Amino acid sequence: SRTGAEGAGEDDPYRAEPQRLDVLDVLQRQPFNAGSPLSLLVDSYITPTPMWFVRHHHPVPDLDPAEYVLRVRVDADAGGGGAEKVLELSLEDLRRNYEAHTVTVTIQCAGNRRKELNEVSQTQGLPWSAGAISTGEFRGVLLRDVLRDAGVGAESAPSSRHVHFTGADDPFDASIPIRKALDPYGDVLLAYEMNGEPLPRDHGFPLRSIVPGNLGARNVKWLTDIRVANEVAYSTWQRGLAYKILPSQARQGSLPDPATLHSIQELPVQSAIVFPDPAAPLSADDDSVTLRGYAYSGGGRGIARVELSADDGDTWYPATLTEGADQPPDRAWAWTLWEVDLPLPQTARLENSVTITCRAVDVAGNSQPSIAHAAWNFRGVLNNICHSLQYR
């Protein structure tokens, strides 16, 4: 079944919200935020669109595609040659004048698995489980092709440091480094389709940025404006603490100046167990258990291996990497799925309880930390500690 905003009054900014599946793991209704259902997350490599996690900061805009215009602005001192340049494009312009590209991309909220950090100490933000992540096929035009027509290319990059994306859900904006925007292997898209259909409203209709390998907040939905500038975007989601790399000792009342901190762009290596559900009982006769899950690393770094342990890390068993394992190791924009038939220690059968832990290593040798305190931060972002579940 589906839920929406039935019964909302005319003055309610959420009166025109899209319909959504009840199966989503809803954390907040207004604005709507919900995780993908973990029990179904790796049933298919491409996450079915209705099963995608949803991360909103405001009511969902309702834009008319016939009236839609994307405005691309190049600041005078950022590649504009001493004068501001402006390019305006309709959806039809984008479809007709630019070559279309399709890229399979995993998008992950920086707050994915924040809930686990709350067990160490309370963080600030929605208590996401491991379902603030999904994978889709996005089709659109390359950002660098559009920037080229606005007069921005590799030769202007030294004076053009950042590309801003602004959505119709004002005041949300975000920016990425110019080198990512112009990288011929970076695959940054201005996408108008998702999983073979026009973008749904919950995921940015009619146009959104897709920045493979970067956190979800840089993949701006309902895109209306692009700006090439010498400074980062202005909103709190870029300049505030929301998506900054915070020191673990920072606490409410002693938080550092956000201007002194690095903004999150690429995400660290990550993995999680999503099957079976911990609520499903293990049989006392079982000498092994079949597990499945996902692994992902930002920046296009492929997954080298996934390992699991049922004895507090004394013994690690390699999982079989399945779909996604054949991605180019330096251009792996999507997750890698894995599965394993994990032997259970005798203590698990005797005690009818076992804690199973997974960890991933990417092709750069980055691995997941084993201690939760090592990943804790006030905002609860970038949690990539080894993922553990208890089965009984």
mmCIF file of C-alpha atoms in Angstrom:
data_model
loop_
_atom_site.group_PDB
_atom_site.id
_atom_site.type_symbol
_atom_site.label_atom_id
_atom_site.label_comp_id
_atom_site.label_asym_id
_atom_site.label_seq_id
_atom_site.Cartn_x
_atom_site.Cartn_y
_atom_site.Cartn_z
ATOM 1 C CA SER A 1 0.000 0.000 0.000
ATOM 2 C CA ARG A 2 0.981 3.624 -0.356
ATOM 3 C CA THR A 3 0.850 6.645 1.902
ATOM 4 C CA GLY A 4 0.803 10.313 0.984
ATOM 5 C CA ALA A 5 -0.516 13.605 2.283
ATOM 6 C CA GLU A 6 -4.241 12.907 2.158
ATOM 7 C CA GLY A 7 -6.275 15.315 4.254
ATOM 8 C CA ALA A 8 -3.677 18.085 4.291
ATOM 9 C CA GLY A 9 -5.029 21.636 4.306
ATOM 10 C CA GLU A 10 -4.450 24.198 1.556
ATOM 11 C CA ASP A 11 -1.938 26.088 3.690
ATOM 12 C CA ASP A 12 0.068 22.966 4.502
ATOM 13 C CA PRO A 13 3.417 23.051 2.608
ATOM 14 C CA TYR A 14 3.327 19.242 2.627
ATOM 15 C CA ARG A 15 -0.125 18.981 1.047
ATOM 16 C CA ALA A 16 1.236 17.822 -2.353
ATOM 17 C CA GLU A 17 3.702 15.177 -1.185
ATOM 18 C CA PRO A 18 4.187 12.129 -3.465
ATOM 19 C CA GLN A 19 2.691 8.747 -2.663
ATOM 20 C CA ARG A 20 5.157 6.299 -1.033
ATOM 21 C CA LEU A 21 5.268 2.623 -0.162
ATOM 22 C CA ASP A 22 4.473 1.630 3.420
ATOM 23 C CA VAL A 23 7.419 -0.790 3.353
ATOM 24 C CA LEU A 24 9.944 2.047 3.678
ATOM 25 C CA ASP A 25 11.591 2.479 7.083
ATOM 26 C CA VAL A 26 10.134 5.886 7.937
ATOM 27 C CA LEU A 27 12.153 8.052 10.312
ATOM 28 C CA GLN A 28 10.328 11.342 9.775
ATOM 29 C CA ARG A 29 7.097 12.358 8.019
ATOM 30 C CA GLN A 30 7.667 16.093 7.521
ATOM 31 C CA PRO A 31 10.030 16.520 5.844
ATOM 32 C CA PHE A 32 9.887 12.943 4.659
ATOM 33 C CA ASN A 33 12.887 10.751 5.425
ATOM 34 C CA ALA A 34 12.906 6.975 5.109
ATOM 35 C CA GLY A 35 15.390 4.156 4.616
ATOM 36 C CA SER A 36 15.221 1.332 2.133
ATOM 37 C CA PRO A 37 13.785 -1.848 3.689
ATOM 38 C CA LEU A 38 16.826 -3.849 4.794
ATOM 39 C CA SER A 39 15.157 -7.203 4.275
ATOM 40 C CA LEU A 40 14.725 -6.396 0.563
ATOM 41 C CA LEU A 41 17.779 -4.227 -0.032
ATOM 42 C CA VAL A 42 19.969 -6.749 -1.867
ATOM 43 C CA ASP A 43 17.211 -8.761 -3.540
ATOM 44 C CA SER A 44 18.236 -6.978 -6.732
ATOM 45 C CA TYR A 45 21.401 -5.146 -7.706
ATOM 46 C CA ILE A 46 19.436 -2.127 -8.922
ATOM 47 C CA THR A 47 17.173 -0.878 -6.146
ATOM 48 C CA PRO A 48 13.576 -0.680 -7.443
ATOM 49 C CA THR A 49 12.645 2.996 -7.512
ATOM 50 C CA PRO A 50 9.787 2.733 -4.941
ATOM 51 C CA MET A 51 12.235 1.023 -2.544
ATOM 52 C CA TRP A 52 14.837 3.802 -2.683
ATOM 53 C CA PHE A 53 15.755 5.585 0.511
ATOM 54 C CA VAL A 54 14.384 9.137 0.688
ATOM 55 C CA ARG A 55 16.264 12.067 2.237
ATOM 56 C CA HIS A 56 14.493 15.436 2.257
ATOM 57 C CA HIS A 57 15.127 18.698 4.075
ATOM 58 C CA HIS A 58 11.975 20.481 2.876
ATOM 59 C CA PRO A 59 8.625 19.803 1.180
ATOM 60 C CA VAL A 60 8.950 18.182 -2.243
ATOM 61 C CA PRO A 61 8.783 20.752 -5.079
ATOM 62 C CA ASP A 62 6.278 20.213 -7.882
ATOM 63 C CA LEU A 63 7.899 21.600 -11.039
ATOM 64 C CA ASP A 64 6.308 21.903 -14.473
ATOM 65 C CA PRO A 65 8.700 20.302 -16.991
ATOM 66 C CA ALA A 66 7.284 22.448 -19.812
ATOM 67 C CA GLU A 67 8.291 25.614 -17.937
ATOM 68 C CA TYR A 68 11.554 24.266 -16.561
ATOM 69 C CA VAL A 69 14.800 26.162 -17.243
ATOM 70 C CA LEU A 70 18.260 25.271 -15.950
ATOM 71 C CA ARG A 71 20.407 28.353 -15.434
ATOM 72 C CA VAL A 72 24.187 27.925 -15.670
ATOM 73 C CA ARG A 73 26.236 30.887 -14.460
ATOM 74 C CA VAL A 74 29.999 31.378 -14.600
ATOM 75 C CA ASP A 75 31.313 34.110 -12.313
ATOM 76 C CA ALA A 76 33.440 36.759 -13.966
ATOM 77 C CA ASP A 77 36.453 35.848 -11.829
ATOM 78 C CA ALA A 78 35.934 32.102 -12.134
ATOM 79 C CA GLY A 79 36.485 31.366 -15.795
ATOM 80 C CA GLY A 80 34.143 33.994 -17.150
ATOM 81 C CA GLY A 81 36.973 35.922 -18.786
ATOM 82 C CA GLY A 82 36.226 39.083 -16.813
ATOM 83 C CA ALA A 83 32.490 39.011 -17.488
ATOM 84 C CA GLU A 84 29.747 36.849 -16.054
ATOM 85 C CA LYS A 85 28.448 34.206 -18.444
ATOM 86 C CA VAL A 86 24.947 32.769 -18.325
ATOM 87 C CA LEU A 87 23.556 29.767 -20.202
ATOM 88 C CA GLU A 88 19.881 28.805 -20.016
ATOM 89 C CA LEU A 89 18.689 25.352 -21.041
ATOM 90 C CA SER A 90 15.278 23.713 -21.146
ATOM 91 C CA LEU A 91 14.778 19.990 -20.673
ATOM 92 C CA GLU A 92 14.313 19.694 -24.410
ATOM 93 C CA ASP A 93 17.621 21.522 -24.971
ATOM 94 C CA LEU A 94 19.405 19.045 -22.741
ATOM 95 C CA ARG A 95 17.855 16.049 -24.473
ATOM 96 C CA ARG A 96 18.287 17.380 -28.017
ATOM 97 C CA ASN A 97 21.691 19.076 -27.873
ATOM 98 C CA TYR A 98 23.757 16.751 -25.697
ATOM 99 C CA GLU A 99 24.752 13.119 -25.890
ATOM 100 C CA ALA A 100 22.960 10.997 -23.303
ATOM 101 C CA HIS A 101 24.921 8.791 -20.906
ATOM 102 C CA THR A 102 23.803 6.125 -18.439
ATOM 103 C CA VAL A 103 25.733 5.502 -15.220
ATOM 104 C CA THR A 104 24.984 2.980 -12.475
ATOM 105 C CA VAL A 105 25.518 4.754 -9.164
ATOM 106 C CA THR A 106 25.113 4.000 -5.472
ATOM 107 C CA ILE A 107 23.976 7.003 -3.451
ATOM 108 C CA GLN A 108 24.536 6.892 0.294
ATOM 109 C CA CYS A 109 23.541 9.432 2.909
ATOM 110 C CA ALA A 110 26.519 10.544 5.013
ATOM 111 C CA GLY A 111 24.394 9.641 8.044
ATOM 112 C CA ASN A 112 23.971 6.002 7.039
ATOM 113 C CA ARG A 113 24.283 3.780 10.176
ATOM 114 C CA ARG A 114 24.164 6.795 12.534
ATOM 115 C CA LYS A 115 21.900 4.782 14.833
ATOM 116 C CA GLU A 116 24.831 2.592 15.873
ATOM 117 C CA LEU A 117 26.894 5.610 16.945
ATOM 118 C CA ASN A 118 24.053 6.651 19.246
ATOM 119 C CA GLU A 119 24.830 3.532 21.276
ATOM 120 C CA VAL A 120 28.213 5.113 22.087
ATOM 121 C CA SER A 121 26.860 8.592 22.782
ATOM 122 C CA GLN A 122 23.948 10.576 21.376
ATOM 123 C CA THR A 123 24.612 12.242 18.039
ATOM 124 C CA GLN A 124 22.734 14.978 16.181
ATOM 125 C CA GLY A 125 20.574 13.842 13.305
ATOM 126 C CA LEU A 126 18.126 11.201 12.152
ATOM 127 C CA PRO A 127 18.882 7.696 13.516
ATOM 128 C CA TRP A 128 19.493 5.966 10.180
ATOM 129 C CA SER A 129 20.103 2.226 10.206
ATOM 130 C CA ALA A 130 22.032 0.600 7.332
ATOM 131 C CA GLY A 131 19.311 1.435 4.779
ATOM 132 C CA ALA A 132 20.233 5.026 3.866
ATOM 133 C CA ILE A 133 21.765 3.713 0.662
ATOM 134 C CA SER A 134 20.404 2.620 -2.724
ATOM 135 C CA THR A 135 21.626 1.928 -6.255
ATOM 136 C CA GLY A 136 20.139 3.041 -9.556
ATOM 137 C CA GLU A 137 20.730 3.551 -13.250
ATOM 138 C CA PHE A 138 20.745 7.264 -14.031
ATOM 139 C CA ARG A 139 20.566 8.700 -17.530
ATOM 140 C CA GLY A 140 21.289 12.270 -18.531
ATOM 141 C CA VAL A 141 24.001 14.516 -19.906
ATOM 142 C CA LEU A 142 27.538 14.996 -18.672
ATOM 143 C CA LEU A 143 28.020 18.093 -16.553
ATOM 144 C CA ARG A 144 31.363 18.767 -18.245
ATOM 145 C CA ASP A 145 29.643 18.940 -21.650
ATOM 146 C CA VAL A 146 27.275 21.622 -20.366
ATOM 147 C CA LEU A 147 30.096 23.529 -18.662
ATOM 148 C CA ARG A 148 32.049 23.421 -21.914
ATOM 149 C CA ASP A 149 29.212 25.266 -23.651
ATOM 150 C CA ALA A 150 29.275 27.792 -20.812
ATOM 151 C CA GLY A 151 32.960 28.411 -21.544
ATOM 152 C CA VAL A 152 34.426 26.298 -18.718
ATOM 153 C CA GLY A 153 36.967 23.634 -19.583
ATOM 154 C CA ALA A 154 40.190 22.175 -18.275
ATOM 155 C CA GLU A 155 42.092 25.328 -19.221
ATOM 156 C CA SER A 156 39.876 27.465 -16.971
ATOM 157 C CA ALA A 157 39.959 25.081 -14.011
ATOM 158 C CA PRO A 158 42.776 26.883 -12.155
ATOM 159 C CA SER A 159 40.542 29.946 -11.701
ATOM 160 C CA SER A 160 37.288 27.964 -11.329
ATOM 161 C CA ARG A 161 37.497 26.079 -8.058
ATOM 162 C CA HIS A 162 33.933 24.985 -7.329
ATOM 163 C CA VAL A 163 30.679 24.084 -9.064
ATOM 164 C CA HIS A 164 27.502 24.927 -7.108
ATOM 165 C CA PHE A 165 24.191 23.106 -7.452
ATOM 166 C CA THR A 166 21.010 24.802 -6.212
ATOM 167 C CA GLY A 167 17.689 23.000 -5.946
ATOM 168 C CA ALA A 168 14.134 24.263 -6.033
ATOM 169 C CA ASP A 169 13.822 23.404 -2.330
ATOM 170 C CA ASP A 170 15.460 26.710 -1.434
ATOM 171 C CA PRO A 171 17.772 27.338 0.414
ATOM 172 C CA PHE A 172 19.412 23.964 -0.237
ATOM 173 C CA ASP A 173 22.609 24.065 -2.244
ATOM 174 C CA ALA A 174 25.870 22.144 -2.424
ATOM 175 C CA SER A 175 29.139 22.283 -4.321
ATOM 176 C CA ILE A 176 31.828 19.972 -5.628
ATOM 177 C CA PRO A 177 35.434 20.679 -6.650
ATOM 178 C CA ILE A 178 35.891 21.724 -10.267
ATOM 179 C CA ARG A 179 38.298 18.833 -10.848
ATOM 180 C CA LYS A 180 35.478 16.354 -10.163
ATOM 181 C CA ALA A 181 33.084 18.231 -12.428
ATOM 182 C CA LEU A 182 35.525 18.274 -15.358
ATOM 183 C CA ASP A 183 37.130 14.867 -14.882
ATOM 184 C CA PRO A 184 36.562 12.863 -18.099
ATOM 185 C CA TYR A 185 36.395 9.747 -15.921
ATOM 186 C CA GLY A 186 34.299 11.355 -13.169
ATOM 187 C CA ASP A 187 30.933 10.702 -14.873
ATOM 188 C CA VAL A 188 29.092 13.605 -13.183
ATOM 189 C CA LEU A 189 25.610 13.731 -14.704
ATOM 190 C CA LEU A 190 22.697 16.067 -14.971
ATOM 191 C CA ALA A 191 20.147 13.273 -14.844
ATOM 192 C CA TYR A 192 16.557 13.278 -16.055
ATOM 193 C CA GLU A 193 15.899 9.523 -15.869
ATOM 194 C CA MET A 194 16.203 6.922 -13.123
ATOM 195 C CA ASN A 195 15.881 3.176 -13.713
ATOM 196 C CA GLY A 196 14.559 3.733 -17.231
ATOM 197 C CA GLU A 197 11.825 6.202 -16.283
ATOM 198 C CA PRO A 198 11.650 9.977 -15.759
ATOM 199 C CA LEU A 199 12.922 10.917 -12.323
ATOM 200 C CA PRO A 200 10.124 10.622 -9.747
ATOM 201 C CA ARG A 201 9.438 13.720 -7.680
ATOM 202 C CA ASP A 202 10.928 12.182 -4.540
ATOM 203 C CA HIS A 203 14.212 11.791 -6.396
ATOM 204 C CA GLY A 204 14.529 15.144 -8.122
ATOM 205 C CA PHE A 205 12.118 15.500 -11.052
ATOM 206 C CA PRO A 206 12.745 16.921 -13.558
ATOM 207 C CA LEU A 207 16.555 17.167 -13.185
ATOM 208 C CA ARG A 208 19.159 16.389 -10.537
ATOM 209 C CA SER A 209 22.911 16.226 -10.240
ATOM 210 C CA ILE A 210 24.494 12.805 -9.941
ATOM 211 C CA VAL A 211 28.006 12.946 -8.489
ATOM 212 C CA PRO A 212 29.297 9.359 -8.451
ATOM 213 C CA GLY A 213 31.438 8.467 -5.461
ATOM 214 C CA ASN A 214 30.368 11.451 -3.353
ATOM 215 C CA LEU A 215 27.943 11.668 -0.456
ATOM 216 C CA GLY A 216 24.245 11.952 -1.168
ATOM 217 C CA ALA A 217 24.002 15.647 -0.266
ATOM 218 C CA ARG A 218 26.058 16.611 -3.347
ATOM 219 C CA ASN A 219 23.523 14.856 -5.604
ATOM 220 C CA VAL A 220 21.157 17.826 -5.595
ATOM 221 C CA LYS A 221 17.519 17.209 -6.544
ATOM 222 C CA TRP A 222 15.106 19.516 -8.427
ATOM 223 C CA LEU A 223 18.158 21.255 -9.882
ATOM 224 C CA THR A 224 17.480 24.817 -11.036
ATOM 225 C CA ASP A 225 20.862 26.562 -10.993
ATOM 226 C CA ILE A 226 24.513 25.707 -11.570
ATOM 227 C CA ARG A 227 27.195 28.225 -10.694
ATOM 228 C CA VAL A 228 30.938 28.102 -11.340
ATOM 229 C CA ALA A 229 32.673 30.050 -8.586
ATOM 230 C CA ASN A 230 35.868 30.495 -6.608
ATOM 231 C CA GLU A 231 34.205 29.621 -3.309
ATOM 232 C CA VAL A 232 32.060 26.822 -1.955
ATOM 233 C CA ALA A 233 28.259 26.933 -1.885
ATOM 234 C CA TYR A 234 26.634 29.110 0.759
ATOM 235 C CA SER A 235 24.057 26.998 2.588
ATOM 236 C CA THR A 236 24.499 25.346 5.955
ATOM 237 C CA TRP A 237 24.647 21.970 4.205
ATOM 238 C CA GLN A 238 27.968 23.036 2.680
ATOM 239 C CA ARG A 239 29.393 25.611 5.093
ATOM 240 C CA GLY A 240 27.828 24.537 8.382
ATOM 241 C CA LEU A 241 28.581 21.512 10.548
ATOM 242 C CA ALA A 242 26.031 19.248 8.871
ATOM 243 C CA TYR A 243 28.451 17.581 6.453
ATOM 244 C CA LYS A 244 31.853 18.393 7.887
ATOM 245 C CA ILE A 245 34.596 16.020 9.027
ATOM 246 C CA LEU A 246 34.383 16.544 12.791
ATOM 247 C CA PRO A 247 36.960 15.544 15.408
ATOM 248 C CA SER A 248 35.686 12.856 17.780
ATOM 249 C CA GLN A 249 36.233 15.041 20.860
ATOM 250 C CA ALA A 250 33.921 17.820 19.629
ATOM 251 C CA ARG A 251 30.757 18.100 21.719
ATOM 252 C CA GLN A 252 27.788 20.459 22.016
ATOM 253 C CA GLY A 253 29.120 23.675 23.553
ATOM 254 C CA SER A 254 32.667 23.108 22.299
ATOM 255 C CA LEU A 255 32.146 22.658 18.575
ATOM 256 C CA PRO A 256 34.833 24.041 16.259
ATOM 257 C CA ASP A 257 34.322 26.807 13.729
ATOM 258 C CA PRO A 258 32.920 25.058 10.613
ATOM 259 C CA ALA A 259 35.187 27.176 8.411
ATOM 260 C CA THR A 260 38.183 25.348 9.878
ATOM 261 C CA LEU A 261 36.850 21.905 8.933
ATOM 262 C CA HIS A 262 36.917 19.974 5.677
ATOM 263 C CA SER A 263 33.627 19.327 3.890
ATOM 264 C CA ILE A 264 32.718 15.727 3.155
ATOM 265 C CA GLN A 265 32.906 14.769 -0.503
ATOM 266 C CA GLU A 266 33.966 11.140 -1.026
ATOM 267 C CA LEU A 267 32.767 8.480 1.407
ATOM 268 C CA PRO A 268 34.838 5.861 3.268
ATOM 269 C CA VAL A 269 34.684 2.113 2.674
ATOM 270 C CA GLN A 270 31.473 0.596 4.021
ATOM 271 C CA SER A 271 29.699 -2.742 4.338
ATOM 272 C CA ALA A 272 26.650 -4.166 6.081
ATOM 273 C CA ILE A 273 24.816 -7.425 6.658
ATOM 274 C CA VAL A 274 21.199 -7.193 5.516
ATOM 275 C CA PHE A 275 20.141 -10.863 5.370
ATOM 276 C CA PRO A 276 18.939 -12.713 7.333
ATOM 277 C CA ASP A 277 16.930 -10.452 9.607
ATOM 278 C CA PRO A 278 18.280 -10.694 13.187
ATOM 279 C CA ALA A 279 14.697 -11.232 14.320
ATOM 280 C CA ALA A 280 14.648 -14.553 12.462
ATOM 281 C CA PRO A 281 15.666 -17.280 14.933
ATOM 282 C CA LEU A 282 18.610 -19.560 14.269
ATOM 283 C CA SER A 283 18.094 -23.284 14.665
ATOM 284 C CA ALA A 284 20.123 -24.986 17.376
ATOM 285 C CA ASP A 285 20.979 -27.624 14.762
ATOM 286 C CA ASP A 286 22.543 -25.130 12.337
ATOM 287 C CA ASP A 287 26.296 -25.407 11.944
ATOM 288 C CA SER A 288 26.415 -22.497 9.484
ATOM 289 C CA VAL A 289 24.347 -19.531 8.362
ATOM 290 C CA THR A 290 23.992 -17.945 4.936
ATOM 291 C CA LEU A 291 24.440 -14.173 4.980
ATOM 292 C CA ARG A 292 24.180 -11.492 2.317
ATOM 293 C CA GLY A 293 24.942 -7.805 2.229
ATOM 294 C CA TYR A 294 26.538 -4.898 0.432
ATOM 295 C CA ALA A 295 29.936 -3.214 0.319
ATOM 296 C CA TYR A 296 30.775 0.189 -1.109
ATOM 297 C CA SER A 297 33.581 2.729 -1.126
ATOM 298 C CA GLY A 298 33.512 6.344 -2.270
ATOM 299 C CA GLY A 299 35.619 7.952 -4.950
ATOM 300 C CA GLY A 300 35.093 5.061 -7.363
ATOM 301 C CA ARG A 301 37.290 2.720 -5.337
ATOM 302 C CA GLY A 302 36.299 -0.884 -5.925
ATOM 303 C CA ILE A 303 35.883 -3.514 -3.237
ATOM 304 C CA ALA A 304 38.842 -5.882 -2.846
ATOM 305 C CA ARG A 305 37.280 -8.235 -0.322
ATOM 306 C CA VAL A 306 34.619 -8.703 2.355
ATOM 307 C CA GLU A 307 35.207 -10.868 5.418
ATOM 308 C CA LEU A 308 32.968 -12.104 8.231
ATOM 309 C CA SER A 309 33.576 -13.372 11.730
ATOM 310 C CA ALA A 310 31.402 -15.212 14.238
ATOM 311 C CA ASP A 311 33.973 -15.341 17.049
ATOM 312 C CA ASP A 312 34.722 -11.706 17.894
ATOM 313 C CA GLY A 313 37.292 -11.376 15.140
ATOM 314 C CA ASP A 314 39.499 -14.345 15.986
ATOM 315 C CA THR A 315 38.655 -15.983 12.661
ATOM 316 C CA TRP A 316 37.619 -14.264 9.438
ATOM 317 C CA TYR A 317 35.977 -15.983 6.467
ATOM 318 C CA PRO A 318 35.987 -14.462 2.967
ATOM 319 C CA ALA A 319 32.641 -13.721 1.375
ATOM 320 C CA THR A 320 31.988 -14.298 -2.312
ATOM 321 C CA LEU A 321 31.698 -11.002 -4.159
ATOM 322 C CA THR A 322 28.783 -11.210 -6.590
ATOM 323 C CA GLU A 323 27.119 -8.425 -8.576
ATOM 324 C CA GLY A 324 29.251 -5.307 -8.926
ATOM 325 C CA ALA A 325 32.536 -7.159 -8.454
ATOM 326 C CA ASP A 326 33.389 -6.668 -12.139
ATOM 327 C CA GLN A 327 33.351 -2.855 -12.026
ATOM 328 C CA PRO A 328 36.562 -1.043 -12.994
ATOM 329 C CA PRO A 329 38.526 -0.814 -9.731
ATOM 330 C CA ASP A 330 39.051 2.937 -10.117
ATOM 331 C CA ARG A 331 35.581 3.711 -11.471
ATOM 332 C CA ALA A 332 33.353 1.571 -9.267
ATOM 333 C CA TRP A 333 30.484 3.977 -8.722
ATOM 334 C CA ALA A 334 28.087 1.331 -7.394
ATOM 335 C CA TRP A 335 28.070 -1.131 -4.549
ATOM 336 C CA THR A 336 29.310 -4.708 -4.652
ATOM 337 C CA LEU A 337 26.997 -7.376 -3.276
ATOM 338 C CA TRP A 338 28.333 -10.355 -1.354
ATOM 339 C CA GLU A 339 27.236 -13.621 0.218
ATOM 340 C CA VAL A 340 28.789 -16.254 2.453
ATOM 341 C CA ASP A 341 27.925 -19.553 4.112
ATOM 342 C CA LEU A 342 29.513 -18.791 7.476
ATOM 343 C CA PRO A 343 30.434 -21.637 9.854
ATOM 344 C CA LEU A 344 29.103 -21.099 13.364
ATOM 345 C CA PRO A 345 31.288 -21.744 16.400
ATOM 346 C CA GLN A 346 30.213 -24.396 18.883
ATOM 347 C CA THR A 347 29.465 -21.703 21.451
ATOM 348 C CA ALA A 348 26.748 -20.333 19.183
ATOM 349 C CA ARG A 349 24.915 -23.652 19.263
ATOM 350 C CA LEU A 350 25.435 -24.085 22.987
ATOM 351 C CA GLU A 351 24.344 -20.581 23.896
ATOM 352 C CA ASN A 352 21.844 -20.202 21.044
ATOM 353 C CA SER A 353 23.354 -16.786 20.343
ATOM 354 C CA VAL A 354 26.059 -15.426 18.071
ATOM 355 C CA THR A 355 27.285 -11.986 17.033
ATOM 356 C CA ILE A 356 28.368 -11.832 13.403
ATOM 357 C CA THR A 357 30.600 -9.049 12.116
ATOM 358 C CA CYS A 358 31.471 -8.022 8.565
ATOM 359 C CA ARG A 359 34.206 -5.776 7.220
ATOM 360 C CA ALA A 360 35.221 -4.642 3.758
ATOM 361 C CA VAL A 361 38.542 -3.596 2.264
ATOM 362 C CA ASP A 362 38.674 -1.439 -0.872
ATOM 363 C CA VAL A 363 41.283 -1.528 -3.641
ATOM 364 C CA ALA A 364 43.252 1.271 -1.962
ATOM 365 C CA GLY A 365 43.646 -0.920 1.136
ATOM 366 C CA ASN A 366 41.210 1.119 3.245
ATOM 367 C CA SER A 367 39.369 -1.029 5.784
ATOM 368 C CA GLN A 368 36.625 -0.517 8.330
ATOM 369 C CA PRO A 369 37.605 0.279 11.928
ATOM 370 C CA SER A 370 36.577 -2.193 14.597
ATOM 371 C CA ILE A 371 36.037 0.251 17.476
ATOM 372 C CA ALA A 372 32.895 2.388 17.496
ATOM 373 C CA HIS A 373 34.576 5.149 19.490
ATOM 374 C CA ALA A 374 37.007 5.597 16.596
ATOM 375 C CA ALA A 375 34.175 6.610 14.262
ATOM 376 C CA TRP A 376 32.000 8.578 16.708
ATOM 377 C CA ASN A 377 31.408 12.261 15.974
ATOM 378 C CA PHE A 378 28.799 14.744 17.131
ATOM 379 C CA ARG A 379 26.973 14.760 13.795
ATOM 380 C CA GLY A 380 27.015 10.984 13.470
ATOM 381 C CA VAL A 381 28.265 11.007 9.881
ATOM 382 C CA LEU A 382 30.710 8.705 8.088
ATOM 383 C CA ASN A 383 30.026 5.741 10.355
ATOM 384 C CA ASN A 384 31.878 2.843 8.777
ATOM 385 C CA ILE A 385 32.774 0.710 11.788
ATOM 386 C CA CYS A 386 32.604 -3.037 11.201
ATOM 387 C CA HIS A 387 28.915 -3.938 11.034
ATOM 388 C CA SER A 388 27.731 -6.431 13.669
ATOM 389 C CA LEU A 389 24.400 -8.156 14.228
ATOM 390 C CA GLN A 390 23.371 -10.531 16.986
ATOM 391 C CA TYR A 391 21.445 -13.656 16.043
ATOM 392 C CA ARG A 392 19.643 -15.956 18.498
#
